[in-house]
Short mmCIF file of C-alpha atoms in Angstrom, two decimals:
data_model
loop_
_atom_site.label_atom_id
_atom_site.label_comp_id
_atom_site.label_asym_id
_atom_site.label_seq_id
_atom_site.Cartn_x
_atom_site.Cartn_y
_atom_site.Cartn_z
CA MET I 1 16.81 74.47 -21.49
CA LYS I 2 16.51 72.32 -24.59
CA ARG I 3 17.92 69.28 -22.78
CA GLU I 4 15.34 69.58 -20.02
CA LYS I 5 12.56 69.63 -22.60
CA LEU I 6 13.91 66.50 -24.27
CA ASN I 7 14.26 64.71 -20.93
CA THR I 8 10.68 65.58 -20.07
CA LEU I 9 9.41 64.20 -23.36
CA SER I 10 11.47 61.01 -23.03
CA GLU I 11 10.31 60.30 -19.48
CA ARG I 12 6.70 61.01 -20.35
CA ASP I 13 6.85 58.51 -23.21
CA ILE I 14 8.55 55.88 -21.03
CA ILE I 15 5.90 56.09 -18.35
CA TYR I 16 3.07 56.07 -20.92
CA GLN I 17 4.37 52.85 -22.47
CA LEU I 18 4.96 51.25 -19.07
CA ILE I 19 1.29 51.86 -18.34
CA VAL I 20 -0.18 50.53 -21.61
CA SER I 21 2.25 47.94 -23.03
CA ASP I 22 2.96 44.47 -21.64
CA LYS I 23 5.92 44.03 -24.01
CA PHE I 24 7.43 47.36 -22.97
CA CYS I 25 7.13 46.38 -19.31
CA ARG I 26 8.75 42.97 -19.90
CA GLU I 27 11.78 44.59 -21.52
CA ILE I 28 12.17 47.74 -19.41
CA ILE I 29 11.12 46.77 -15.87
CA PRO I 30 14.11 44.42 -15.30
CA VAL I 31 16.57 47.28 -16.00
CA LEU I 32 14.53 50.18 -14.65
CA ASN I 33 15.84 51.94 -11.58
CA PRO I 34 13.22 54.63 -10.87
CA LYS I 35 16.00 56.82 -9.43
CA LEU I 36 17.19 57.37 -13.00
CA LEU I 37 14.05 59.35 -13.77
CA GLU I 38 14.33 63.08 -13.12
CA ILE I 39 10.68 64.08 -12.93
CA VAL I 40 9.36 63.39 -9.45
CA TYR I 41 5.81 62.38 -10.38
CA VAL I 42 7.09 60.11 -13.18
CA ARG I 43 9.52 58.48 -10.75
CA THR I 44 6.70 57.89 -8.27
CA ILE I 45 4.40 56.31 -10.86
CA ALA I 46 7.30 54.14 -12.12
CA ILE I 47 7.73 52.70 -8.61
CA TRP I 48 4.03 51.78 -8.51
CA ILE I 49 4.14 50.19 -11.99
CA LYS I 50 7.29 48.20 -11.24
CA ASP I 51 5.68 46.72 -8.13
CA TYR I 52 2.44 46.01 -10.03
CA PHE I 53 4.23 44.28 -12.90
CA GLN I 54 6.33 42.10 -10.61
CA LYS I 55 3.12 40.89 -8.96
CA PHE I 56 0.81 40.46 -11.97
CA LYS I 57 3.24 40.14 -14.95
CA GLU I 58 1.35 42.68 -17.04
CA ALA I 59 1.12 46.43 -17.56
CA PRO I 60 -1.45 48.18 -15.36
CA LYS I 61 -3.27 49.77 -18.32
CA LYS I 62 -6.46 51.42 -17.03
CA ASN I 63 -5.80 49.98 -13.59
CA ILE I 64 -3.41 52.92 -13.17
CA ILE I 65 -6.38 54.82 -11.73
CA LYS I 66 -6.79 52.13 -9.05
CA LEU I 67 -3.05 52.31 -8.37
CA TYR I 68 -3.33 56.05 -7.82
CA ARG I 69 -6.22 55.61 -5.39
CA ALA I 70 -4.33 52.88 -3.52
CA HIS I 71 -1.21 55.04 -3.05
CA VAL I 72 -2.49 58.62 -2.98
CA GLU I 73 -2.69 58.75 0.84
CA GLU I 74 1.01 57.86 1.02
CA LEU I 75 1.85 61.10 -0.79
CA LYS I 76 2.41 63.89 1.71
CA ASP I 77 3.21 66.49 -0.96
CA GLU I 78 -0.01 68.06 -2.25
CA ASP I 79 1.66 69.33 -5.43
CA LEU I 80 2.87 65.80 -6.19
CA GLN I 81 -0.67 64.47 -5.73
CA ASN I 82 -2.03 67.09 -8.14
CA ASN I 83 0.69 66.47 -10.74
CA ILE I 84 0.00 62.73 -10.76
CA LEU I 85 -3.76 63.26 -10.92
CA THR I 86 -3.39 65.71 -13.84
CA PHE I 87 -1.15 63.21 -15.65
CA ILE I 88 -3.60 60.32 -15.14
CA GLU I 89 -6.59 62.40 -16.25
CA LYS I 90 -4.78 63.36 -19.47
CA LEU I 91 -3.76 59.74 -20.03
CA ASP I 92 -7.38 58.64 -19.60
CA ARG I 93 -8.50 61.15 -22.28
CA ASP I 94 -5.77 60.16 -24.76
CA TYR I 95 -5.54 56.45 -23.86
CA ASP I 96 -6.41 55.10 -27.33
CA LYS I 97 -3.70 57.23 -28.98
CA ILE I 98 -0.83 56.52 -26.59
CA LYS I 99 0.37 53.00 -27.37
CA VAL I 100 2.93 53.08 -30.18
CA SER I 101 2.87 50.41 -32.86
CA ASN I 102 6.67 50.45 -33.21
CA GLU I 103 7.29 49.02 -29.73
CA ASP I 104 10.73 47.63 -30.52
CA PHE I 105 12.12 51.04 -31.35
CA ALA I 106 10.33 52.64 -28.38
CA ILE I 107 12.08 50.07 -26.14
CA GLN I 108 15.41 50.76 -27.83
CA ASN I 109 14.93 54.50 -27.32
CA ALA I 110 13.97 54.06 -23.66
CA ILE I 111 17.10 51.98 -22.98
CA LYS I 112 19.21 54.66 -24.65
CA TYR I 113 17.67 57.36 -22.44
CA LEU I 114 18.15 55.31 -19.26
CA ARG I 115 21.80 54.66 -20.22
CA VAL I 116 22.38 58.40 -20.60
CA ARG I 117 20.74 59.10 -17.23
CA SER I 118 22.77 56.33 -15.58
CA LEU I 119 26.05 57.72 -16.94
CA LYS I 120 25.10 61.25 -15.94
CA ASN I 121 24.30 60.17 -12.35
CA PHE I 122 27.52 58.16 -12.24
CA SER I 123 29.54 61.15 -13.43
CA GLU I 124 27.92 63.45 -10.86
CA ASP I 125 28.61 60.98 -8.01
CA ILE I 126 32.27 60.58 -9.04
CA ASP I 127 32.76 64.36 -9.24
CA ALA I 128 31.10 64.88 -5.87
CA PHE I 129 33.34 62.33 -4.10
CA ILE I 130 36.49 63.64 -5.79
CA ASN I 131 35.65 67.23 -4.86
CA ALA I 132 35.07 66.08 -1.27
CA GLY I 133 38.40 64.28 -1.23
CA GLU I 134 36.75 60.86 -0.78
CA ILE I 135 38.83 59.00 -3.36
CA GLU I 136 38.00 55.47 -2.10
CA ARG I 137 34.27 56.12 -2.38
CA ALA I 138 34.82 57.45 -5.90
CA GLU I 139 36.70 54.25 -6.79
CA ASN I 140 33.95 52.12 -5.24
CA CYS I 141 31.46 53.86 -7.54
CA VAL I 142 33.49 52.72 -10.52
CA THR I 143 33.56 49.06 -9.42
CA LYS I 144 29.83 49.04 -8.65
CA PHE I 145 28.73 50.67 -11.91
CA ARG I 146 26.43 48.48 -14.02
CA LYS I 147 25.54 49.24 -17.60
CA VAL I 148 21.83 49.60 -18.38
CA GLU I 149 21.00 47.04 -21.06
CA VAL I 150 18.40 44.45 -21.93
CA ALA I 151 19.68 40.92 -21.50
CA SER I 152 20.32 39.27 -24.85
CA GLY I 153 19.05 35.95 -23.53
CA GLU I 154 20.36 32.45 -24.03
CA GLY I 155 21.14 30.91 -27.38
CA VAL I 156 18.63 28.63 -29.08
CA SER I 157 19.28 24.96 -29.76
CA ILE I 158 17.75 24.22 -33.16
CA LEU I 159 17.48 20.50 -32.35
CA ASP I 160 16.33 20.69 -28.71
CA ASP I 161 14.25 23.88 -28.18
CA PHE I 162 11.01 22.63 -29.76
CA ASP I 163 8.72 25.38 -28.40
CA ILE I 164 10.97 28.20 -29.55
CA VAL I 165 11.48 26.75 -33.02
CA THR I 166 7.76 26.08 -33.58
CA GLU I 167 6.95 29.59 -32.33
CA ALA I 168 9.27 31.03 -34.97
CA PHE I 169 7.34 29.14 -37.65
CA THR I 170 3.89 30.18 -36.45
CA GLU I 171 4.26 33.81 -35.40
CA GLU I 172 3.70 36.77 -37.75
CA GLN I 173 7.22 38.14 -38.02
CA ASP I 174 6.35 41.78 -37.24
CA LYS I 175 4.05 42.03 -40.26
CA LEU I 176 2.86 45.61 -40.68
CA PHE I 177 0.46 45.57 -43.62
CA THR I 178 -0.16 44.37 -47.17
CA MET I 179 -1.04 46.54 -50.16
CA PRO I 180 -4.49 45.74 -51.62
CA GLY I 181 -5.33 43.55 -54.61
CA ASP I 182 -3.07 41.47 -56.80
CA PHE I 183 -0.54 44.30 -56.58
CA GLY I 184 -0.31 43.58 -52.85
CA GLN I 185 0.31 39.89 -53.54
CA LEU I 186 3.09 40.84 -55.95
CA VAL I 187 4.79 43.18 -53.45
CA GLY I 188 4.21 40.72 -50.60
CA ASP I 189 3.56 41.22 -46.90
CA LEU I 190 5.52 44.14 -45.48
CA HIS I 191 7.44 43.67 -42.24
CA ARG I 192 9.59 45.70 -39.90
CA GLU I 193 13.21 45.88 -41.09
CA ASP I 194 12.20 45.40 -44.75
CA PHE I 195 13.86 47.64 -47.34
CA VAL I 196 11.68 47.92 -50.45
CA ALA I 197 12.46 49.82 -53.66
CA PHE I 198 10.50 50.67 -56.80
CA LEU I 199 12.44 50.79 -60.06
CA ALA I 200 10.99 52.83 -62.91
CA PRO I 201 11.93 55.11 -65.82
CA MET I 202 11.76 58.87 -65.31
CA LYS I 203 8.25 60.34 -65.03
CA ALA I 204 6.73 56.89 -64.49
CA GLY I 205 5.08 57.71 -61.16
CA LYS I 206 7.71 56.73 -58.58
CA THR I 207 6.71 59.53 -56.19
CA PHE I 208 3.01 58.74 -56.58
CA GLN I 209 3.79 55.10 -55.78
CA LEU I 210 5.74 55.97 -52.63
CA ILE I 211 2.95 58.28 -51.45
CA ASP I 212 0.41 55.52 -52.10
CA VAL I 213 2.41 53.15 -49.87
CA GLY I 214 2.44 55.77 -47.11
CA ILE I 215 -1.31 56.33 -47.37
CA GLU I 216 -1.98 52.59 -47.15
CA GLY I 217 0.16 52.53 -44.01
CA LEU I 218 -1.86 55.42 -42.59
CA LYS I 219 -5.08 53.51 -43.32
CA ASN I 220 -3.64 50.68 -41.23
CA ASN I 221 -3.16 53.14 -38.33
CA LEU I 222 0.62 53.24 -38.75
CA LYS I 223 2.94 56.21 -38.44
CA VAL I 224 4.58 57.37 -41.66
CA ALA I 225 7.45 59.81 -42.20
CA MET I 226 8.33 60.77 -45.78
CA TRP I 227 11.31 62.76 -47.06
CA SER I 228 11.24 64.21 -50.57
CA CYS I 229 14.56 65.14 -52.15
CA GLU I 230 13.14 66.72 -55.31
CA MET I 231 9.80 68.41 -54.53
CA SER I 232 8.86 71.41 -52.40
CA ARG I 233 6.89 70.90 -49.22
CA THR I 234 3.85 72.64 -50.74
CA ALA I 235 3.91 70.40 -53.81
CA MET I 236 4.21 67.32 -51.59
CA ILE I 237 1.32 68.41 -49.38
CA LYS I 238 -0.90 68.86 -52.43
CA ARG I 239 0.00 65.42 -53.80
CA VAL I 240 -0.49 63.59 -50.52
CA TRP I 241 -3.72 65.40 -49.65
CA LYS I 242 -5.22 64.84 -53.10
CA ALA I 243 -4.36 61.13 -53.01
CA LEU I 244 -5.67 60.70 -49.46
CA SER I 245 -8.86 62.77 -49.65
CA GLY I 246 -9.76 62.81 -53.37
CA GLN I 247 -10.16 66.59 -53.12
CA CYS I 248 -8.85 68.84 -55.90
CA THR I 249 -7.70 72.45 -56.13
CA GLU I 250 -9.41 72.97 -59.51
CA ASP I 251 -12.29 71.61 -61.57
CA MET I 252 -11.31 68.58 -63.68
CA THR I 253 -12.86 66.24 -66.24
CA LEU I 254 -11.11 62.87 -66.08
CA GLU I 255 -11.16 59.67 -68.12
CA ILE I 256 -10.57 56.96 -65.52
CA PRO I 257 -9.93 53.32 -66.50
CA TYR I 258 -11.54 50.44 -64.67
CA PHE I 259 -11.74 46.65 -64.96
CA GLU I 260 -14.96 45.05 -66.19
CA LYS I 261 -15.42 41.32 -65.58
CA ASP I 262 -15.58 39.41 -68.87
CA GLY I 263 -15.80 35.63 -68.55
CA ASP I 264 -12.63 34.39 -66.91
CA GLY I 265 -10.80 37.66 -67.49
CA TRP I 266 -10.94 41.41 -67.01
CA ARG I 267 -11.54 43.93 -69.78
CA ILE I 268 -10.32 47.51 -69.49
CA GLU I 269 -13.06 50.15 -69.82
CA LYS I 270 -13.14 53.90 -69.16
CA LYS I 271 -15.54 56.26 -67.46
CA THR I 272 -15.75 60.04 -67.36
CA VAL I 273 -15.60 61.62 -63.92
CA GLU I 274 -16.21 65.28 -63.09
CA LYS I 275 -14.26 66.63 -60.10
CA LYS I 276 -15.05 69.98 -58.53
CA ALA I 277 -12.52 72.11 -56.71
CA SER I 278 -12.81 71.83 -52.93
CA SER I 279 -13.25 74.85 -50.70
CA VAL I 280 -11.14 75.58 -47.63
CA LEU I 281 -14.11 74.64 -45.44
CA GLU I 282 -14.45 71.27 -47.21
CA VAL I 283 -10.73 70.58 -46.69
CA GLN I 284 -11.02 71.35 -42.98
CA LYS I 285 -14.10 69.14 -42.64
CA LYS I 286 -12.39 66.27 -44.47
CA GLN I 287 -9.28 66.60 -42.34
CA LYS I 288 -11.31 66.23 -39.15
CA SER I 289 -13.15 63.17 -40.44
CA LEU I 290 -9.92 61.49 -41.57
CA LYS I 291 -8.31 62.20 -38.21
CA ARG I 292 -11.15 60.34 -36.49
CA LEU I 293 -10.94 57.51 -39.02
CA PHE I 294 -7.18 56.92 -38.72
CA ARG I 295 -6.78 57.20 -34.97
CA GLY I 296 -3.26 56.20 -34.05
CA GLY I 297 -1.98 56.76 -37.59
CA ALA I 298 -0.03 59.79 -38.79
CA PHE I 299 1.70 61.01 -41.96
CA ARG I 300 4.52 63.57 -41.73
CA ILE I 301 6.15 65.19 -44.75
CA TYR I 302 9.65 66.66 -45.05
CA ALA I 303 11.12 68.36 -48.11
CA GLU I 304 14.88 68.59 -48.67
CA PRO I 305 16.66 70.06 -51.71
CA ALA I 306 18.29 67.45 -53.94
CA ASN I 307 21.78 66.35 -52.84
CA THR I 308 21.42 67.83 -49.32
CA LEU I 309 19.80 65.00 -47.34
CA THR I 310 22.49 62.74 -45.93
CA ILE I 311 21.96 59.56 -43.94
CA GLU I 312 23.30 61.42 -40.88
CA LYS I 313 20.76 64.24 -41.32
CA LEU I 314 17.97 61.71 -41.79
CA GLU I 315 19.04 59.94 -38.58
CA SER I 316 19.12 63.26 -36.73
CA GLU I 317 15.60 64.17 -37.85
CA LEU I 318 14.35 60.71 -36.87
CA ASP I 319 15.93 61.23 -33.43
CA ASP I 320 14.04 64.52 -33.12
CA LEU I 321 10.82 62.68 -33.93
CA ALA I 322 11.63 60.06 -31.31
CA TYR I 323 12.05 62.77 -28.67
CA GLU I 324 8.53 63.89 -29.56
CA GLY I 325 7.27 60.34 -29.05
CA PHE I 326 6.80 59.79 -32.81
CA TYR I 327 8.26 56.43 -33.87
CA PRO I 328 7.68 55.86 -37.60
CA ASP I 329 6.59 52.40 -38.68
CA ILE I 330 7.19 53.41 -42.31
CA ILE I 331 10.09 55.58 -43.51
CA ILE I 332 9.96 56.79 -47.12
CA VAL I 333 12.82 58.48 -48.97
CA ASP I 334 12.02 59.94 -52.40
CA TYR I 335 14.50 58.94 -53.52
CA ALA I 336 17.82 57.33 -52.50
CA ASP I 337 19.77 58.11 -55.68
CA ILE I 338 19.57 61.87 -55.09
CA MET I 339 20.53 61.80 -51.43
CA ALA I 340 23.84 63.44 -50.56
CA PRO I 341 26.80 61.15 -49.81
CA SER I 342 28.36 61.23 -46.36
CA GLN I 343 31.81 61.20 -47.94
CA LYS I 344 33.01 62.17 -51.39
CA GLY I 345 34.32 59.46 -53.67
CA GLU I 346 33.52 57.59 -56.86
CA TYR I 347 29.84 58.11 -57.63
CA ARG I 348 28.82 54.44 -57.80
CA HIS I 349 30.48 53.74 -54.44
CA GLN I 350 28.59 56.69 -52.93
CA ILE I 351 25.32 55.25 -54.23
CA ASP I 352 26.18 51.83 -52.81
CA GLU I 353 26.92 53.33 -49.40
CA ILE I 354 23.61 55.23 -49.34
CA TRP I 355 21.58 52.12 -50.18
CA LYS I 356 23.53 50.04 -47.68
CA SER I 357 22.86 52.67 -44.99
CA LEU I 358 19.12 52.72 -45.73
CA ARG I 359 19.03 48.97 -45.20
CA GLY I 360 20.77 49.49 -41.86
CA LEU I 361 18.28 52.25 -41.03
CA ALA I 362 15.37 49.83 -41.47
CA GLN I 363 17.01 47.37 -39.08
CA LYS I 364 17.97 49.98 -36.51
CA ARG I 365 14.62 51.82 -36.48
CA LYS I 366 12.53 48.62 -36.63
CA ALA I 367 10.60 50.11 -39.55
CA VAL I 368 9.99 49.28 -43.19
CA VAL I 369 11.94 51.65 -45.44
CA PHE I 370 10.76 52.49 -48.96
CA THR I 371 12.64 54.27 -51.72
CA ALA I 372 12.79 54.37 -55.51
CA SER I 373 15.38 54.33 -58.25
CA GLN I 374 15.52 55.29 -61.89
CA THR I 375 16.17 52.79 -64.67
CA ASN I 376 18.71 53.13 -67.42
CA ARG I 377 17.62 54.29 -70.88
CA ASP I 378 16.92 50.77 -72.13
CA ALA I 379 13.71 50.56 -70.05
CA ILE I 380 12.11 53.79 -71.28
CA SER I 381 10.05 52.10 -74.02
CA ARG I 382 9.77 48.52 -72.73
CA GLU I 383 8.97 46.61 -69.56
CA VAL I 384 11.42 46.99 -66.67
CA GLU I 385 13.73 44.12 -65.70
CA ALA I 386 16.40 43.75 -62.99
CA GLU I 387 19.23 44.50 -65.42
CA ASN I 388 17.76 47.97 -65.94
CA VAL I 389 19.08 49.17 -62.57
CA ALA I 390 21.05 52.35 -63.25
CA GLU I 391 24.41 53.49 -61.82
CA ASP I 392 25.21 50.54 -59.53
CA VAL I 393 23.74 47.05 -59.67
CA ARG I 394 24.73 46.54 -56.01
CA LYS I 395 21.46 48.25 -55.05
CA ILE I 396 19.84 44.86 -55.59
CA ALA I 397 22.04 43.32 -52.89
CA HIS I 398 20.73 45.67 -50.20
CA VAL I 399 16.95 45.54 -50.72
CA THR I 400 14.65 42.86 -49.34
CA SER I 401 12.50 43.34 -52.44
CA MET I 402 12.43 45.46 -55.59
CA VAL I 403 9.40 46.04 -57.81
CA GLY I 404 9.54 47.30 -61.39
CA ILE I 405 7.06 49.88 -62.73
CA SER I 406 6.66 49.84 -66.51
CA LYS I 407 4.97 52.59 -68.54
CA THR I 408 4.96 51.50 -72.18
CA LYS I 409 3.33 53.68 -74.82
CA PHE I 410 0.14 51.64 -74.55
CA CYS I 411 0.15 52.06 -70.76
CA LYS I 412 0.54 55.83 -71.02
CA GLU I 413 -2.27 56.10 -73.56
CA ASN I 414 -4.65 54.07 -71.37
CA SER I 415 -3.63 55.18 -67.84
CA LEU I 416 -2.21 51.80 -66.89
CA ALA I 417 0.97 50.53 -65.26
CA ILE I 418 2.63 47.12 -65.31
CA TYR I 419 4.35 45.84 -62.17
CA ASN I 420 6.75 42.94 -61.82
CA GLN I 421 8.83 41.52 -59.00
CA LEU I 422 12.52 42.05 -59.75
CA VAL I 423 14.09 40.86 -56.51
CA VAL I 424 12.82 39.15 -53.36
CA ARG I 425 14.96 37.96 -50.47
CA GLU I 426 12.44 35.71 -48.70
CA GLY I 427 9.79 33.40 -50.12
CA GLN I 428 9.06 32.07 -53.58
CA PRO I 429 9.78 34.57 -56.41
CA ILE I 430 6.74 35.64 -58.43
CA THR I 431 7.26 35.61 -62.18
CA LYS I 432 3.77 36.80 -63.15
CA LYS I 433 3.12 40.49 -63.76
CA VAL I 434 0.32 42.77 -62.58
CA VAL I 435 -1.64 45.36 -64.56
CA ALA I 436 -3.05 48.30 -62.59
CA THR I 437 -5.49 51.04 -63.55
CA GLN I 438 -4.42 54.47 -62.38
CA CYS I 439 -5.28 58.16 -62.31
CA LEU I 440 -2.20 60.20 -61.47
CA ALA I 441 -4.23 63.42 -61.70
CA LEU I 442 -5.88 62.25 -58.46
CA GLY I 443 -2.65 60.80 -57.08
CA ARG I 444 -3.82 57.20 -57.57
CA PRO I 445 -1.08 55.00 -59.10
CA VAL I 446 -3.03 51.81 -58.32
CA ILE I 447 -6.82 52.05 -58.38
CA GLU I 448 -7.40 48.35 -59.07
CA SER I 449 -4.99 45.59 -60.02
CA HIS I 450 -5.14 42.14 -61.64
CA TRP I 451 -2.61 39.60 -62.85
CA LYS I 452 -1.61 40.44 -66.39
CA ASP I 453 -2.49 36.93 -67.59
CA ASP I 454 -6.11 37.60 -66.59
CA VAL I 455 -6.44 40.91 -68.44
CA ILE I 456 -8.02 40.95 -71.92
CA PHE I 457 -6.51 43.34 -74.46
CA ASP I 458 -8.58 43.87 -77.61
CA ASP I 459 -6.41 46.24 -79.63
CA GLU I 460 -4.55 44.30 -82.33
CA GLY I 461 -1.58 46.63 -81.92
CA ASP I 462 -1.18 46.05 -78.20
CA GLU I 463 1.65 43.58 -78.60
CA LYS I 464 3.67 46.02 -80.68
CA LYS I 465 3.06 48.68 -78.05
CA GLY I 466 4.59 46.53 -75.33
CA VAL I 467 1.63 44.67 -73.87
CA GLU I 468 0.86 41.04 -74.62
CA ARG I 469 -2.62 40.36 -75.88
CA LYS I 470 -4.86 37.70 -74.38
CA ARG I 471 -8.00 36.53 -76.20
CA LYS I 472 -11.06 35.01 -74.59
#
């Protein structure tokens, strides 16, 4: 029963993407045998789409309605006609929400499903011929079997293939989004297959920072899945909702820092803000408005007790999401150091294996993966550097970038954070640091950010407190 449900979901998603995505059609149509699809109306629509794509070299999109009208009289089964019409009417209502942003993983998942169906049909044919005593026909099945796979294509000649080489230099390599402000410039553009980590002392706002990344992804209409290994689901919901909506569960009086332009620099000022507790009705109203605003985006939260989430369990839960048609563009793990190892061994080797596996997860799922790590004790009272990585320095080898979060005494007293780039795999390293105003009571680790060299600090004791002072 469960398998049938999963097959139905997989086939529905395949046919949806064949209708709306040119890229999906280009990859899947060459290997798609409609006979592999179990659901009759899906199989019928797939035949129409395959013919359409071979003629016009694009997905039918909203022309699917014209395809239905062109072929409906060929359908002698009234139930089949009704099933297809019901499907198309639902697709027309939900059209804007159907196309997934993570097309590469959707293609990968579709190929996997078609391979399973091909093997199942092959197995059934073999068994049928053997049971009928037709051994030669069974053997012929074996020799004729062809694996379902996307062609890898020809190799590229760096010196001869001018068009391909120039295309590689000009195309946006699966860029997903960029965080706002100077903080975003420090972190850099975020791409599929990136593995990004934040390094900070304990209680420095690592979870807030990871949530903030997820919310920015949601604002860019991306799908986000976040696993917490240290907080309850209820606590996570409250944090994410507060950061996303600005709504609070209780009345609060807050001193919020902000940057005031002062000549060529930025001076830090503070303002008092009164926040009132939101009612259930206000939460519901806000949820509806945000749903309309972020059409296509989604944010799912999972809570796992510390030292119970393994890479294998994470993969399994991501597979379950894929069966639902949910392909995360952003995967967040809070945080890698407290995941459970797949195999027991020396602790630092376990940590290395977890980080290595998360890098592989980003590549396999065609998503950007975020996590965090805790510094050693040396970074508690000063600014974070790469050598402050705790437990195993090999973490640095697996990330595509790592960003330090510093919370000196001065920062804590003034609701600030200092960010610096610790590691970057591609591009020119950035040596400058960023100062950000924040309000963690509202779940905002970065309200506004500017390069530290452009921030004016007036307090004569700032340097002793860990922040360099810049005069006008």
